[in-house]
Amino acid sequence: AQSVTQLGSHVSVSEGALVLLRCNYSSSVPPYLFWYVQYPNQGLQLLLKYTSAATLVKGINGFEAEFKKSETSFHLTKPSAHMSDAAEYFCAVSDLPGNTPLVFGKGTRLSVIA
Amino acid sequence: DAEITQSPRHKITETGRQVTLACHQTWNHNNMFWYRQDLGHGLRLIHYSYGVQDTNKGEVSDGYSVSRSNTEDLPLTLESAASSQTSVYFCASSLGLAGAKVDNEQFFGPGTRLTVL
Protein backbone atom coordinates (compact mmCIF):
# COMPACT_ATOMS: atom_id res chain seq x y z
CA ALA A 1 0.00 0.00 0.00
CA GLN A 2 1.10 3.51 -0.68
CA SER A 3 1.92 5.94 2.09
CA VAL A 4 3.31 9.43 2.49
CA THR A 5 5.35 10.85 5.36
CA GLN A 6 5.86 14.56 5.72
CA LEU A 7 8.61 15.34 8.19
CA GLY A 8 7.70 18.25 10.43
CA SER A 9 4.12 19.32 11.01
CA HIS A 10 5.30 22.92 11.33
CA VAL A 11 8.22 24.66 9.65
CA SER A 12 9.18 28.25 10.30
CA VAL A 13 11.53 30.27 8.10
CA SER A 14 12.57 33.90 7.82
CA GLU A 15 11.51 35.94 4.84
CA GLY A 16 14.13 35.50 2.10
CA ALA A 17 15.42 32.20 3.49
CA LEU A 18 15.34 28.81 1.79
CA VAL A 19 12.15 26.80 2.13
CA LEU A 20 12.56 23.02 2.40
CA LEU A 21 9.53 20.82 3.04
CA ARG A 22 10.22 17.10 3.21
CA CYS A 23 8.14 14.30 1.73
CA ASN A 24 8.96 10.59 1.63
CA TYR A 25 6.69 8.05 0.02
CA SER A 26 6.29 4.34 -0.32
CA SER A 27 4.97 2.78 -3.47
CA SER A 28 5.50 -0.60 -5.11
CA VAL A 29 5.48 0.87 -8.61
CA PRO A 30 6.75 4.15 -10.13
CA PRO A 31 4.56 6.77 -8.51
CA TYR A 32 2.79 9.92 -9.46
CA LEU A 33 3.66 12.58 -6.88
CA PHE A 34 1.99 15.85 -6.07
CA TRP A 35 2.42 18.89 -3.87
CA TYR A 36 -0.69 20.88 -3.00
CA VAL A 37 -0.95 24.17 -1.10
CA GLN A 38 -3.85 25.27 1.08
CA TYR A 39 -4.24 28.90 2.08
CA PRO A 40 -6.42 29.72 5.11
CA ASN A 41 -10.11 28.94 4.62
CA GLN A 42 -9.56 27.72 1.06
CA GLY A 43 -9.42 24.43 -0.79
CA LEU A 44 -6.26 22.77 -2.05
CA GLN A 45 -4.56 23.92 -5.22
CA LEU A 46 -1.86 22.14 -7.15
CA LEU A 47 1.70 23.46 -6.80
CA LEU A 48 3.43 20.86 -8.98
CA LYS A 49 3.40 17.21 -9.99
CA TYR A 50 5.79 14.47 -11.02
CA THR A 51 4.55 12.06 -13.66
CA SER A 52 7.74 10.18 -14.70
CA ALA A 53 9.10 12.84 -17.02
CA ALA A 54 11.86 15.15 -15.70
CA THR A 55 12.94 14.40 -12.13
CA LEU A 56 13.22 18.11 -11.28
CA VAL A 57 9.76 19.59 -11.44
CA LYS A 58 9.02 23.29 -11.45
CA GLY A 59 5.73 24.59 -10.13
CA ILE A 60 3.91 27.81 -9.49
CA ASN A 61 5.12 30.64 -7.26
CA GLY A 62 8.80 29.68 -7.60
CA PHE A 63 8.51 26.25 -5.99
CA GLU A 64 10.22 23.16 -7.30
CA ALA A 65 10.64 19.54 -6.21
CA GLU A 66 13.06 16.79 -7.11
CA PHE A 67 12.06 13.15 -7.44
CA LYS A 68 14.76 10.89 -5.98
CA LYS A 69 13.89 7.25 -6.49
CA SER A 70 16.81 5.93 -4.45
CA GLU A 71 15.70 7.97 -1.45
CA THR A 72 11.95 7.62 -2.13
CA SER A 73 11.71 11.36 -1.62
CA PHE A 74 9.99 14.31 -3.26
CA HIS A 75 11.07 17.32 -1.22
CA LEU A 76 9.65 20.77 -1.98
CA THR A 77 11.98 23.77 -2.13
CA LYS A 78 11.89 27.48 -2.81
CA PRO A 79 15.09 29.57 -2.79
CA SER A 80 13.63 32.61 -1.08
CA ALA A 81 10.55 32.60 1.14
CA HIS A 82 7.92 35.29 0.83
CA MET A 83 5.30 36.23 3.38
CA SER A 84 2.62 35.07 0.97
CA ASP A 85 4.03 31.51 1.10
CA ALA A 86 2.63 31.00 4.59
CA ALA A 87 0.16 28.13 4.17
CA GLU A 88 -0.36 24.40 4.68
CA TYR A 89 1.42 22.13 2.22
CA PHE A 90 0.40 18.56 1.39
CA CYS A 91 2.36 15.88 -0.41
CA ALA A 92 0.36 13.15 -2.15
CA VAL A 93 1.09 9.93 -4.06
CA SER A 94 -0.74 7.59 -6.39
CA ASP A 95 0.50 4.67 -8.43
CA LEU A 96 -1.83 3.36 -11.11
CA PRO A 97 -2.94 5.88 -13.73
CA GLY A 98 -6.61 6.72 -14.09
CA ASN A 99 -8.85 5.29 -11.44
CA THR A 100 -6.98 5.44 -8.18
CA PRO A 101 -7.32 7.78 -5.19
CA LEU A 102 -4.47 9.95 -3.96
CA VAL A 103 -2.89 9.20 -0.59
CA PHE A 104 -2.06 12.40 1.29
CA GLY A 105 0.52 13.18 3.93
CA LYS A 106 -0.63 14.88 7.12
CA GLY A 107 0.57 18.27 5.94
CA THR A 108 3.23 20.79 6.93
CA ARG A 109 2.30 24.27 8.07
CA LEU A 110 4.80 26.84 6.80
CA SER A 111 5.21 30.08 8.74
CA VAL A 112 7.25 32.95 7.30
CA ILE A 113 8.74 35.42 9.76
CA ALA A 114 9.41 38.99 8.70
CA ASP B 1 -14.51 28.38 -16.73
CA ALA B 2 -14.88 24.87 -15.36
CA GLU B 3 -15.08 24.64 -11.60
CA ILE B 4 -16.05 22.56 -8.60
CA THR B 5 -18.45 24.03 -6.06
CA GLN B 6 -19.63 22.93 -2.64
CA SER B 7 -22.70 23.96 -0.68
CA PRO B 8 -23.35 25.02 1.91
CA ARG B 9 -20.00 26.57 2.87
CA HIS B 10 -20.91 26.50 6.54
CA LYS B 11 -23.43 24.30 8.34
CA ILE B 12 -24.40 23.88 11.98
CA THR B 13 -26.59 20.94 12.86
CA GLU B 14 -27.63 18.87 15.84
CA THR B 15 -26.65 15.36 16.82
CA GLY B 16 -28.84 12.74 15.16
CA ARG B 17 -29.98 14.85 12.21
CA GLN B 18 -29.43 13.82 8.63
CA VAL B 19 -27.22 16.22 6.69
CA THR B 20 -26.39 16.34 3.00
CA LEU B 21 -23.42 18.23 1.59
CA ALA B 22 -23.51 19.05 -2.10
CA CYS B 23 -20.66 18.85 -4.59
CA HIS B 24 -20.98 19.91 -8.22
CA GLN B 25 -18.27 19.92 -10.88
CA THR B 26 -18.34 21.24 -14.44
CA TRP B 27 -15.03 19.69 -15.52
CA ASN B 28 -16.85 16.65 -16.92
CA HIS B 29 -14.55 14.50 -14.81
CA ASN B 30 -15.29 10.82 -14.30
CA ASN B 31 -13.90 10.60 -10.77
CA MET B 32 -15.14 12.38 -7.66
CA PHE B 33 -13.93 12.18 -4.07
CA TRP B 34 -14.94 13.28 -0.59
CA TYR B 35 -12.37 13.99 2.13
CA ARG B 36 -12.54 15.29 5.65
CA GLN B 37 -9.78 17.44 7.09
CA ASP B 38 -9.00 17.42 10.80
CA LEU B 39 -6.07 18.87 12.69
CA GLY B 40 -3.28 16.33 12.94
CA HIS B 41 -4.85 13.94 10.42
CA GLY B 42 -4.44 15.73 7.12
CA LEU B 43 -7.02 14.70 4.52
CA ARG B 44 -8.78 11.39 4.93
CA LEU B 45 -10.78 9.78 2.16
CA ILE B 46 -14.45 9.14 2.95
CA HIS B 47 -16.01 7.90 -0.31
CA TYR B 48 -15.21 8.10 -3.98
CA SER B 49 -16.78 7.39 -7.34
CA TYR B 50 -15.30 6.42 -10.70
CA GLY B 51 -18.44 7.16 -12.67
CA VAL B 52 -22.24 7.20 -12.66
CA GLN B 53 -23.70 4.52 -10.39
CA ASP B 54 -20.24 3.67 -9.02
CA THR B 55 -19.34 4.34 -5.37
CA ASN B 56 -16.53 3.06 -3.15
CA LYS B 57 -15.68 3.32 0.54
CA GLY B 58 -12.60 5.15 1.73
CA GLU B 59 -10.74 4.81 5.00
CA VAL B 60 -13.32 6.71 7.13
CA SER B 61 -16.65 5.81 5.53
CA ASP B 62 -18.63 4.79 8.63
CA GLY B 63 -21.64 7.08 9.11
CA TYR B 64 -21.43 8.52 5.58
CA SER B 65 -23.01 7.59 2.26
CA VAL B 66 -22.85 8.86 -1.33
CA SER B 67 -24.73 8.25 -4.55
CA ARG B 68 -23.77 9.17 -8.11
CA SER B 69 -26.72 9.63 -10.44
CA ASN B 70 -24.98 11.90 -12.95
CA THR B 71 -21.47 12.96 -13.89
CA GLU B 72 -21.60 16.39 -12.26
CA ASP B 73 -22.76 15.66 -8.70
CA LEU B 74 -21.66 13.56 -5.74
CA PRO B 75 -23.67 14.50 -2.62
CA LEU B 76 -22.36 13.31 0.74
CA THR B 77 -24.95 12.30 3.35
CA LEU B 78 -24.41 11.95 7.06
CA GLU B 79 -27.16 9.55 8.07
CA SER B 80 -27.25 10.55 11.75
CA ALA B 81 -24.80 13.32 12.52
CA ALA B 82 -22.41 12.83 15.44
CA SER B 83 -20.11 15.31 17.17
CA SER B 84 -17.14 13.30 15.88
CA GLN B 85 -18.18 14.34 12.37
CA THR B 86 -17.48 18.01 13.07
CA SER B 87 -14.89 18.75 10.43
CA VAL B 88 -14.09 20.53 7.19
CA TYR B 89 -15.23 18.53 4.17
CA PHE B 90 -13.63 18.77 0.73
CA CYS B 91 -14.89 17.47 -2.54
CA ALA B 92 -12.47 16.82 -5.41
CA SER B 93 -12.60 15.51 -8.96
CA SER B 94 -10.16 14.04 -11.46
CA LEU B 95 -10.36 13.05 -15.11
CA GLY B 96 -10.07 9.32 -14.48
CA LEU B 97 -10.26 6.71 -17.25
CA ALA B 98 -8.79 3.38 -16.13
CA GLY B 99 -5.69 2.37 -18.04
CA ALA B 100 -5.34 5.71 -19.73
CA LYS B 101 -2.22 7.84 -19.45
CA VAL B 102 -3.53 10.26 -16.86
CA ASP B 103 -1.76 11.37 -13.73
CA ASN B 104 -4.62 11.46 -11.24
CA GLU B 105 -4.36 15.18 -10.53
CA GLN B 106 -7.31 16.18 -8.40
CA PHE B 107 -9.14 19.50 -8.42
CA PHE B 108 -10.61 20.63 -5.12
CA GLY B 109 -13.67 22.55 -4.08
CA PRO B 110 -13.58 25.35 -1.46
CA GLY B 111 -14.77 23.14 1.40
CA THR B 112 -17.75 22.94 3.77
CA ARG B 113 -17.25 23.58 7.47
CA LEU B 114 -19.68 21.36 9.39
CA THR B 115 -20.34 21.71 13.10
CA VAL B 116 -22.40 19.09 14.91
CA LEU B 117 -23.67 20.22 18.31
PDB file of C-alpha atoms in Angstrom:
ATOM      1  CA  ALA A   1       0.000   0.000   0.000  1.00  0.00           C
ATOM      2  CA  GLN A   2       1.099   3.513  -0.680  1.00  0.00           C
ATOM      3  CA  SER A   3       1.918   5.941   2.092  1.00  0.00           C
ATOM      4  CA  VAL A   4       3.312   9.433   2.487  1.00  0.00           C
ATOM      5  CA  THR A   5       5.351  10.851   5.357  1.00  0.00           C
ATOM      6  CA  GLN A   6       5.859  14.563   5.718  1.00  0.00           C
ATOM      7  CA  LEU A   7       8.610  15.339   8.189  1.00  0.00           C
ATOM      8  CA  GLY A   8       7.700  18.252  10.430  1.00  0.00           C
ATOM      9  CA  SER A   9       4.116  19.316  11.012  1.00  0.00           C
ATOM     10  CA  HIS A  10       5.296  22.924  11.327  1.00  0.00           C
ATOM     11  CA  VAL A  11       8.221  24.656   9.646  1.00  0.00           C
ATOM     12  CA  SER A  12       9.177  28.252  10.303  1.00  0.00           C
ATOM     13  CA  VAL A  13      11.533  30.273   8.103  1.00  0.00           C
ATOM     14  CA  SER A  14      12.573  33.896   7.821  1.00  0.00           C
ATOM     15  CA  GLU A  15      11.505  35.939   4.839  1.00  0.00           C
ATOM     16  CA  GLY A  16      14.125  35.496   2.103  1.00  0.00           C
ATOM     17  CA  ALA A  17      15.417  32.197   3.492  1.00  0.00           C
ATOM     18  CA  LEU A  18      15.345  28.809   1.789  1.00  0.00           C
ATOM     19  CA  VAL A  19      12.152  26.801   2.129  1.00  0.00           C
ATOM     20  CA  LEU A  20      12.556  23.016   2.399  1.00  0.00           C
ATOM     21  CA  LEU A  21       9.526  20.822   3.042  1.00  0.00           C
ATOM     22  CA  ARG A  22      10.216  17.103   3.214  1.00  0.00           C
ATOM     23  CA  CYS A  23       8.144  14.297   1.731  1.00  0.00           C
ATOM     24  CA  ASN A  24       8.957  10.590   1.629  1.00  0.00           C
ATOM     25  CA  TYR A  25       6.688   8.051   0.018  1.00  0.00           C
ATOM     26  CA  SER A  26       6.287   4.335  -0.315  1.00  0.00           C
ATOM     27  CA  SER A  27       4.968   2.779  -3.475  1.00  0.00           C
ATOM     28  CA  SER A  28       5.496  -0.595  -5.109  1.00  0.00           C
ATOM     29  CA  VAL A  29       5.478   0.873  -8.605  1.00  0.00           C
ATOM     30  CA  PRO A  30       6.746   4.148 -10.130  1.00  0.00           C
ATOM     31  CA  PRO A  31       4.558   6.771  -8.513  1.00  0.00           C
ATOM     32  CA  TYR A  32       2.786   9.923  -9.460  1.00  0.00           C
ATOM     33  CA  LEU A  33       3.663  12.575  -6.884  1.00  0.00           C
ATOM     34  CA  PHE A  34       1.993  15.850  -6.070  1.00  0.00           C
ATOM     35  CA  TRP A  35       2.416  18.887  -3.866  1.00  0.00           C
ATOM     36  CA  TYR A  36      -0.695  20.884  -3.000  1.00  0.00           C
ATOM     37  CA  VAL A  37      -0.954  24.170  -1.098  1.00  0.00           C
ATOM     38  CA  GLN A  38      -3.851  25.273   1.080  1.00  0.00           C
ATOM     39  CA  TYR A  39      -4.240  28.900   2.075  1.00  0.00           C
ATOM     40  CA  PRO A  40      -6.422  29.718   5.108  1.00  0.00           C
ATOM     41  CA  ASN A  41     -10.113  28.936   4.618  1.00  0.00           C
ATOM     42  CA  GLN A  42      -9.555  27.719   1.060  1.00  0.00           C
ATOM     43  CA  GLY A  43      -9.416  24.431  -0.790  1.00  0.00           C
ATOM     44  CA  LEU A  44      -6.258  22.772  -2.047  1.00  0.00           C
ATOM     45  CA  GLN A  45      -4.563  23.917  -5.219  1.00  0.00           C
ATOM     46  CA  LEU A  46      -1.858  22.138  -7.155  1.00  0.00           C
ATOM     47  CA  LEU A  47       1.697  23.458  -6.797  1.00  0.00           C
ATOM     48  CA  LEU A  48       3.434  20.864  -8.976  1.00  0.00           C
ATOM     49  CA  LYS A  49       3.397  17.214  -9.986  1.00  0.00           C
ATOM     50  CA  TYR A  50       5.789  14.466 -11.018  1.00  0.00           C
ATOM     51  CA  THR A  51       4.552  12.056 -13.657  1.00  0.00           C
ATOM     52  CA  SER A  52       7.745  10.177 -14.703  1.00  0.00           C
ATOM     53  CA  ALA A  53       9.100  12.836 -17.016  1.00  0.00           C
ATOM     54  CA  ALA A  54      11.862  15.152 -15.696  1.00  0.00           C
ATOM     55  CA  THR A  55      12.940  14.403 -12.127  1.00  0.00           C
ATOM     56  CA  LEU A  56      13.216  18.110 -11.278  1.00  0.00           C
ATOM     57  CA  VAL A  57       9.755  19.591 -11.442  1.00  0.00           C
ATOM     58  CA  LYS A  58       9.022  23.291 -11.453  1.00  0.00           C
ATOM     59  CA  GLY A  59       5.726  24.592 -10.134  1.00  0.00           C
ATOM     60  CA  ILE A  60       3.907  27.810  -9.492  1.00  0.00           C
ATOM     61  CA  ASN A  61       5.116  30.642  -7.256  1.00  0.00           C
ATOM     62  CA  GLY A  62       8.800  29.678  -7.603  1.00  0.00           C
ATOM     63  CA  PHE A  63       8.508  26.252  -5.990  1.00  0.00           C
ATOM     64  CA  GLU A  64      10.224  23.159  -7.303  1.00  0.00           C
ATOM     65  CA  ALA A  65      10.640  19.543  -6.207  1.00  0.00           C
ATOM     66  CA  GLU A  66      13.060  16.789  -7.106  1.00  0.00           C
ATOM     67  CA  PHE A  67      12.057  13.153  -7.436  1.00  0.00           C
ATOM     68  CA  LYS A  68      14.763  10.892  -5.981  1.00  0.00           C
ATOM     69  CA  LYS A  69      13.888   7.255  -6.489  1.00  0.00           C
ATOM     70  CA  SER A  70      16.814   5.927  -4.449  1.00  0.00           C
ATOM     71  CA  GLU A  71      15.702   7.972  -1.454  1.00  0.00           C
ATOM     72  CA  THR A  72      11.945   7.620  -2.135  1.00  0.00           C
ATOM     73  CA  SER A  73      11.713  11.355  -1.617  1.00  0.00           C
ATOM     74  CA  PHE A  74       9.995  14.306  -3.256  1.00  0.00           C
ATOM     75  CA  HIS A  75      11.072  17.318  -1.220  1.00  0.00           C
ATOM     76  CA  LEU A  76       9.648  20.768  -1.982  1.00  0.00           C
ATOM     77  CA  THR A  77      11.975  23.767  -2.134  1.00  0.00           C
ATOM     78  CA  LYS A  78      11.895  27.480  -2.809  1.00  0.00           C
ATOM     79  CA  PRO A  79      15.090  29.568  -2.786  1.00  0.00           C
ATOM     80  CA  SER A  80      13.635  32.615  -1.080  1.00  0.00           C
ATOM     81  CA  ALA A  81      10.551  32.600   1.142  1.00  0.00           C
ATOM     82  CA  HIS A  82       7.919  35.294   0.831  1.00  0.00           C
ATOM     83  CA  MET A  83       5.302  36.232   3.383  1.00  0.00           C
ATOM     84  CA  SER A  84       2.618  35.075   0.970  1.00  0.00           C
ATOM     85  CA  ASP A  85       4.033  31.512   1.099  1.00  0.00           C
ATOM     86  CA  ALA A  86       2.628  31.003   4.590  1.00  0.00           C
ATOM     87  CA  ALA A  87       0.160  28.129   4.168  1.00  0.00           C
ATOM     88  CA  GLU A  88      -0.363  24.399   4.680  1.00  0.00           C
ATOM     89  CA  TYR A  89       1.424  22.128   2.223  1.00  0.00           C
ATOM     90  CA  PHE A  90       0.399  18.565   1.391  1.00  0.00           C
ATOM     91  CA  CYS A  91       2.361  15.882  -0.413  1.00  0.00           C
ATOM     92  CA  ALA A  92       0.357  13.145  -2.146  1.00  0.00           C
ATOM     93  CA  VAL A  93       1.090   9.925  -4.058  1.00  0.00           C
ATOM     94  CA  SER A  94      -0.736   7.595  -6.389  1.00  0.00           C
ATOM     95  CA  ASP A  95       0.496   4.667  -8.427  1.00  0.00           C
ATOM     96  CA  LEU A  96      -1.831   3.356 -11.111  1.00  0.00           C
ATOM     97  CA  PRO A  97      -2.945   5.879 -13.731  1.00  0.00           C
ATOM     98  CA  GLY A  98      -6.613   6.716 -14.089  1.00  0.00           C
ATOM     99  CA  ASN A  99      -8.854   5.292 -11.438  1.00  0.00           C
ATOM    100  CA  THR A 100      -6.980   5.438  -8.178  1.00  0.00           C
ATOM    101  CA  PRO A 101      -7.322   7.784  -5.187  1.00  0.00           C
ATOM    102  CA  LEU A 102      -4.467   9.945  -3.956  1.00  0.00           C
ATOM    103  CA  VAL A 103      -2.894   9.197  -0.587  1.00  0.00           C
ATOM    104  CA  PHE A 104      -2.057  12.398   1.288  1.00  0.00           C
ATOM    105  CA  GLY A 105       0.518  13.179   3.935  1.00  0.00           C
ATOM    106  CA  LYS A 106      -0.634  14.884   7.121  1.00  0.00           C
ATOM    107  CA  GLY A 107       0.571  18.266   5.944  1.00  0.00           C
ATOM    108  CA  THR A 108       3.227  20.790   6.932  1.00  0.00           C
ATOM    109  CA  ARG A 109       2.299  24.269   8.073  1.00  0.00           C
ATOM    110  CA  LEU A 110       4.800  26.842   6.799  1.00  0.00           C
ATOM    111  CA  SER A 111       5.207  30.076   8.739  1.00  0.00           C
ATOM    112  CA  VAL A 112       7.249  32.947   7.302  1.00  0.00           C
ATOM    113  CA  ILE A 113       8.744  35.423   9.763  1.00  0.00           C
ATOM    114  CA  ALA A 114       9.409  38.994   8.697  1.00  0.00           C
TER     115      ALA A 114
ATOM    116  CA  ASP B   1     -14.513  28.375 -16.727  1.00  0.00           C
ATOM    117  CA  ALA B   2     -14.881  24.871 -15.360  1.00  0.00           C
ATOM    118  CA  GLU B   3     -15.075  24.639 -11.599  1.00  0.00           C
ATOM    119  CA  ILE B   4     -16.052  22.559  -8.603  1.00  0.00           C
ATOM    120  CA  THR B   5     -18.453  24.027  -6.060  1.00  0.00           C
ATOM    121  CA  GLN B   6     -19.632  22.931  -2.643  1.00  0.00           C
ATOM    122  CA  SER B   7     -22.700  23.960  -0.683  1.00  0.00           C
ATOM    123  CA  PRO B   8     -23.345  25.023   1.911  1.00  0.00           C
ATOM    124  CA  ARG B   9     -20.003  26.572   2.872  1.00  0.00           C
ATOM    125  CA  HIS B  10     -20.913  26.504   6.537  1.00  0.00           C
ATOM    126  CA  LYS B  11     -23.434  24.300   8.337  1.00  0.00           C
ATOM    127  CA  ILE B  12     -24.405  23.882  11.975  1.00  0.00           C
ATOM    128  CA  THR B  13     -26.592  20.941  12.862  1.00  0.00           C
ATOM    129  CA  GLU B  14     -27.627  18.869  15.844  1.00  0.00           C
ATOM    130  CA  THR B  15     -26.649  15.363  16.817  1.00  0.00           C
ATOM    131  CA  GLY B  16     -28.842  12.744  15.163  1.00  0.00           C
ATOM    132  CA  ARG B  17     -29.981  14.849  12.212  1.00  0.00           C
ATOM    133  CA  GLN B  18     -29.434  13.816   8.630  1.00  0.00           C
ATOM    134  CA  VAL B  19     -27.221  16.215   6.690  1.00  0.00           C
ATOM    135  CA  THR B  20     -26.386  16.337   2.997  1.00  0.00           C
ATOM    136  CA  LEU B  21     -23.417  18.234   1.587  1.00  0.00           C
ATOM    137  CA  ALA B  22     -23.511  19.049  -2.097  1.00  0.00           C
ATOM    138  CA  CYS B  23     -20.657  18.853  -4.592  1.00  0.00           C
ATOM    139  CA  HIS B  24     -20.978  19.911  -8.220  1.00  0.00           C
ATOM    140  CA  GLN B  25     -18.266  19.924 -10.881  1.00  0.00           C
ATOM    141  CA  THR B  26     -18.340  21.243 -14.436  1.00  0.00           C
ATOM    142  CA  TRP B  27     -15.026  19.694 -15.518  1.00  0.00           C
ATOM    143  CA  ASN B  28     -16.855  16.654 -16.924  1.00  0.00           C
ATOM    144  CA  HIS B  29     -14.555  14.503 -14.813  1.00  0.00           C
ATOM    145  CA  ASN B  30     -15.286  10.823 -14.300  1.00  0.00           C
ATOM    146  CA  ASN B  31     -13.896  10.602 -10.769  1.00  0.00           C
ATOM    147  CA  MET B  32     -15.142  12.380  -7.659  1.00  0.00           C
ATOM    148  CA  PHE B  33     -13.926  12.181  -4.073  1.00  0.00           C
ATOM    149  CA  TRP B  34     -14.944  13.281  -0.589  1.00  0.00           C
ATOM    150  CA  TYR B  35     -12.373  13.991   2.125  1.00  0.00           C
ATOM    151  CA  ARG B  36     -12.545  15.292   5.648  1.00  0.00           C
ATOM    152  CA  GLN B  37      -9.782  17.438   7.088  1.00  0.00           C
ATOM    153  CA  ASP B  38      -9.001  17.417  10.799  1.00  0.00           C
ATOM    154  CA  LEU B  39      -6.068  18.873  12.692  1.00  0.00           C
ATOM    155  CA  GLY B  40      -3.275  16.333  12.941  1.00  0.00           C
ATOM    156  CA  HIS B  41      -4.846  13.935  10.419  1.00  0.00           C
ATOM    157  CA  GLY B  42      -4.444  15.730   7.122  1.00  0.00           C
ATOM    158  CA  LEU B  43      -7.024  14.703   4.518  1.00  0.00           C
ATOM    159  CA  ARG B  44      -8.777  11.393   4.926  1.00  0.00           C
ATOM    160  CA  LEU B  45     -10.779   9.780   2.162  1.00  0.00           C
ATOM    161  CA  ILE B  46     -14.449   9.144   2.947  1.00  0.00           C
ATOM    162  CA  HIS B  47     -16.006   7.897  -0.311  1.00  0.00           C
ATOM    163  CA  TYR B  48     -15.208   8.100  -3.984  1.00  0.00           C
ATOM    164  CA  SER B  49     -16.777   7.390  -7.341  1.00  0.00           C
ATOM    165  CA  TYR B  50     -15.297   6.417 -10.699  1.00  0.00           C
ATOM    166  CA  GLY B  51     -18.439   7.164 -12.669  1.00  0.00           C
ATOM    167  CA  VAL B  52     -22.239   7.196 -12.664  1.00  0.00           C
ATOM    168  CA  GLN B  53     -23.703   4.523 -10.385  1.00  0.00           C
ATOM    169  CA  ASP B  54     -20.236   3.675  -9.020  1.00  0.00           C
ATOM    170  CA  THR B  55     -19.341   4.340  -5.368  1.00  0.00           C
ATOM    171  CA  ASN B  56     -16.529   3.062  -3.154  1.00  0.00           C
ATOM    172  CA  LYS B  57     -15.684   3.324   0.537  1.00  0.00           C
ATOM    173  CA  GLY B  58     -12.605   5.150   1.731  1.00  0.00           C
ATOM    174  CA  GLU B  59     -10.741   4.808   5.001  1.00  0.00           C
ATOM    175  CA  VAL B  60     -13.315   6.706   7.129  1.00  0.00           C
ATOM    176  CA  SER B  61     -16.652   5.811   5.532  1.00  0.00           C
ATOM    177  CA  ASP B  62     -18.635   4.793   8.627  1.00  0.00           C
ATOM    178  CA  GLY B  63     -21.639   7.077   9.109  1.00  0.00           C
ATOM    179  CA  TYR B  64     -21.431   8.517   5.582  1.00  0.00           C
ATOM    180  CA  SER B  65     -23.007   7.593   2.260  1.00  0.00           C
ATOM    181  CA  VAL B  66     -22.854   8.859  -1.329  1.00  0.00           C
ATOM    182  CA  SER B  67     -24.725   8.251  -4.548  1.00  0.00           C
ATOM    183  CA  ARG B  68     -23.769   9.170  -8.109  1.00  0.00           C
ATOM    184  CA  SER B  69     -26.725   9.628 -10.440  1.00  0.00           C
ATOM    185  CA  ASN B  70     -24.982  11.898 -12.954  1.00  0.00           C
ATOM    186  CA  THR B  71     -21.467  12.958 -13.888  1.00  0.00           C
ATOM    187  CA  GLU B  72     -21.597  16.390 -12.260  1.00  0.00           C
ATOM    188  CA  ASP B  73     -22.756  15.660  -8.699  1.00  0.00           C
ATOM    189  CA  LEU B  74     -21.665  13.558  -5.735  1.00  0.00           C
ATOM    190  CA  PRO B  75     -23.668  14.495  -2.619  1.00  0.00           C
ATOM    191  CA  LEU B  76     -22.360  13.311   0.745  1.00  0.00           C
ATOM    192  CA  THR B  77     -24.952  12.298   3.350  1.00  0.00           C
ATOM    193  CA  LEU B  78     -24.405  11.953   7.061  1.00  0.00           C
ATOM    194  CA  GLU B  79     -27.159   9.546   8.066  1.00  0.00           C
ATOM    195  CA  SER B  80     -27.245  10.552  11.749  1.00  0.00           C
ATOM    196  CA  ALA B  81     -24.799  13.317  12.521  1.00  0.00           C
ATOM    197  CA  ALA B  82     -22.408  12.827  15.442  1.00  0.00           C
ATOM    198  CA  SER B  83     -20.111  15.311  17.169  1.00  0.00           C
ATOM    199  CA  SER B  84     -17.141  13.303  15.876  1.00  0.00           C
ATOM    200  CA  GLN B  85     -18.182  14.341  12.369  1.00  0.00           C
ATOM    201  CA  THR B  86     -17.485  18.007  13.072  1.00  0.00           C
ATOM    202  CA  SER B  87     -14.890  18.752  10.426  1.00  0.00           C
ATOM    203  CA  VAL B  88     -14.093  20.525   7.188  1.00  0.00           C
ATOM    204  CA  TYR B  89     -15.229  18.527   4.172  1.00  0.00           C
ATOM    205  CA  PHE B  90     -13.625  18.772   0.730  1.00  0.00           C
ATOM    206  CA  CYS B  91     -14.891  17.472  -2.544  1.00  0.00           C
ATOM    207  CA  ALA B  92     -12.469  16.818  -5.407  1.00  0.00           C
ATOM    208  CA  SER B  93     -12.600  15.514  -8.955  1.00  0.00           C
ATOM    209  CA  SER B  94     -10.161  14.041 -11.461  1.00  0.00           C
ATOM    210  CA  LEU B  95     -10.363  13.051 -15.109  1.00  0.00           C
ATOM    211  CA  GLY B  96     -10.066   9.316 -14.479  1.00  0.00           C
ATOM    212  CA  LEU B  97     -10.264   6.712 -17.255  1.00  0.00           C
ATOM    213  CA  ALA B  98      -8.788   3.379 -16.126  1.00  0.00           C
ATOM    214  CA  GLY B  99      -5.689   2.365 -18.040  1.00  0.00           C
ATOM    215  CA  ALA B 100      -5.338   5.714 -19.734  1.00  0.00           C
ATOM    216  CA  LYS B 101      -2.221   7.840 -19.448  1.00  0.00           C
ATOM    217  CA  VAL B 102      -3.531  10.264 -16.863  1.00  0.00           C
ATOM    218  CA  ASP B 103      -1.758  11.372 -13.727  1.00  0.00           C
ATOM    219  CA  ASN B 104      -4.622  11.455 -11.243  1.00  0.00           C
ATOM    220  CA  GLU B 105      -4.361  15.178 -10.532  1.00  0.00           C
ATOM    221  CA  GLN B 106      -7.315  16.179  -8.400  1.00  0.00           C
ATOM    222  CA  PHE B 107      -9.140  19.504  -8.422  1.00  0.00           C
ATOM    223  CA  PHE B 108     -10.611  20.630  -5.118  1.00  0.00           C
ATOM    224  CA  GLY B 109     -13.674  22.552  -4.080  1.00  0.00           C
ATOM    225  CA  PRO B 110     -13.578  25.348  -1.457  1.00  0.00           C
ATOM    226  CA  GLY B 111     -14.772  23.136   1.400  1.00  0.00           C
ATOM    227  CA  THR B 112     -17.746  22.939   3.771  1.00  0.00           C
ATOM    228  CA  ARG B 113     -17.248  23.583   7.467  1.00  0.00           C
ATOM    229  CA  LEU B 114     -19.682  21.359   9.393  1.00  0.00           C
ATOM    230  CA  THR B 115     -20.343  21.710  13.100  1.00  0.00           C
ATOM    231  CA  VAL B 116     -22.399  19.085  14.906  1.00  0.00           C
ATOM    232  CA  LEU B 117     -23.675  20.220  18.305  1.00  0.00           C
TER     233      LEU B 117
END
